[in-house]
Amino acid sequence: MSRIYLDHAATSPLRPEAKAAMEEGFAIWANPSSPHAEGRKAKAALEDARERCKAALGWDGELIFTSGASEAAALALNHAKAGARLVSTVEHDCILGTAKDAERLRVHSDGALDLENLREAVQREKPLVAVQHVNSETGNRMDLSAVYAITQDAGGLLLADCAQSAAKMPLPPCDMAIVSAHKFGGPIGVGALLVRDYAMLEPVGGHERGYRRGTENMPAALGMATALEAIGERYCAASFATLADTVRNAGGTWLGDQLSDPTPFVASITHPSMSGTAQVMRLDMAGFAVSQGSACSSGTMKTSHVLGAMGTDEDVARRTIRVSLGWNTSEADVDAFCRAWENLT
């Protein structure tokens, strides 16, 4: 049988439209920063991609192309004109690793940010608050409208990690946002930092209006813009409804039942007895690609820091895997996975 890919939260397959756009970009091979005719042609294509990305995302501020979410996070966390850095305990490793000395913001057992803790923490000079929109392991959505209001009242800036949500749902209110193309069918190696105003950042290099080092990846930017435009009104045709019932009926745990605001693309499920590592291996042998959590840390065999921050029992966390849907997932794919997971013993 053909393999079924259900690990879109790690990387989603490249859309054919995006691949075609990249091939056109490769024909315009010059450096967009060069002053000659070839460079100007490449620059025009890059700027067209920038405006198309902004329009598709509904963003009326500025857009800095980056090599992905990690670079966008580093630009914001290291160069924002702000004071103390505050990050939630369930952020992606690229946030936690970049802001190692940042104050950690607690979450409740349902994955929601502790807003009282946030109100206390922001009482300092112009803090930068970094909170994800959708968690990459549980799929829980943070109430960023409330987070933004609290941050604004304190005179701070909100950095929203939208790597898992951009293009799949409207951007939340924020001052800066992180976008990663390979999470929605664009190419690997390109993303963006959305900024309300360049004045919020210290310049760091000679490219992207002086806010980034390194030659722009124009073909990938074209692929990103095309992938965004190809999404349409609905990102994914499949749903988790059948899988949720299968897990509950088998005596497992559907983590979405415990979350404050579960979203329809990423879910964590707990087997009644089998370890997550064994599940991933058995399912892989059966033709299904899933993971134990973020691709940046799933190979370490450590218990998820996200589930740990939520107070999840360690044994439950060890028996939990992540399933994530994407632009080419069908209901038949989910049904086949339900049968395979149900038969794990």
Short mmCIF file of C-alpha atoms in Angstrom, two decimals, residues 50 63-73 75 178-181 189-194 208 211-213 216-217 220-221 224:
data_model
loop_
_atom_site.label_atom_id
_atom_site.label_comp_id
_atom_site.label_asym_id
_atom_site.label_seq_id
_atom_site.Cartn_x
_atom_site.Cartn_y
_atom_site.Cartn_z
CA ARG A 50 6.55 40.10 -0.69
CA LEU A 63 7.46 41.58 5.90
CA ILE A 64 11.08 40.47 6.23
CA PHE A 65 11.90 37.27 4.36
CA THR A 66 13.98 34.83 6.43
CA SER A 67 15.30 31.29 6.11
CA GLY A 68 12.42 30.05 8.25
CA ALA A 69 10.80 30.31 11.67
CA SER A 70 14.02 29.90 13.66
CA GLU A 71 15.71 32.87 12.00
CA ALA A 72 12.55 34.97 12.30
CA ALA A 73 12.42 34.17 16.02
CA LEU A 75 15.63 38.40 14.65
CA ILE A 178 6.66 34.33 12.77
CA VAL A 179 5.74 32.50 9.55
CA SER A 180 7.25 29.31 8.09
CA ALA A 181 6.47 28.32 4.49
CA GLY A 189 14.17 27.16 3.90
CA VAL A 190 12.01 30.27 3.68
CA GLY A 191 9.73 32.09 6.07
CA ALA A 192 9.12 35.59 7.31
CA LEU A 193 9.07 37.90 10.27
CA LEU A 194 6.04 40.16 10.04
CA GLU A 208 15.82 43.15 3.56
CA TYR A 211 17.16 44.09 8.83
CA ARG A 212 18.72 40.80 7.73
CA ARG A 213 22.07 39.36 6.68
CA GLU A 216 17.45 36.62 -0.26
CA ASN A 217 16.16 33.26 -1.51
CA ALA A 220 11.71 30.16 -2.44
CA ALA A 221 9.90 33.45 -1.77
CA MET A 224 5.94 30.69 -0.54
#
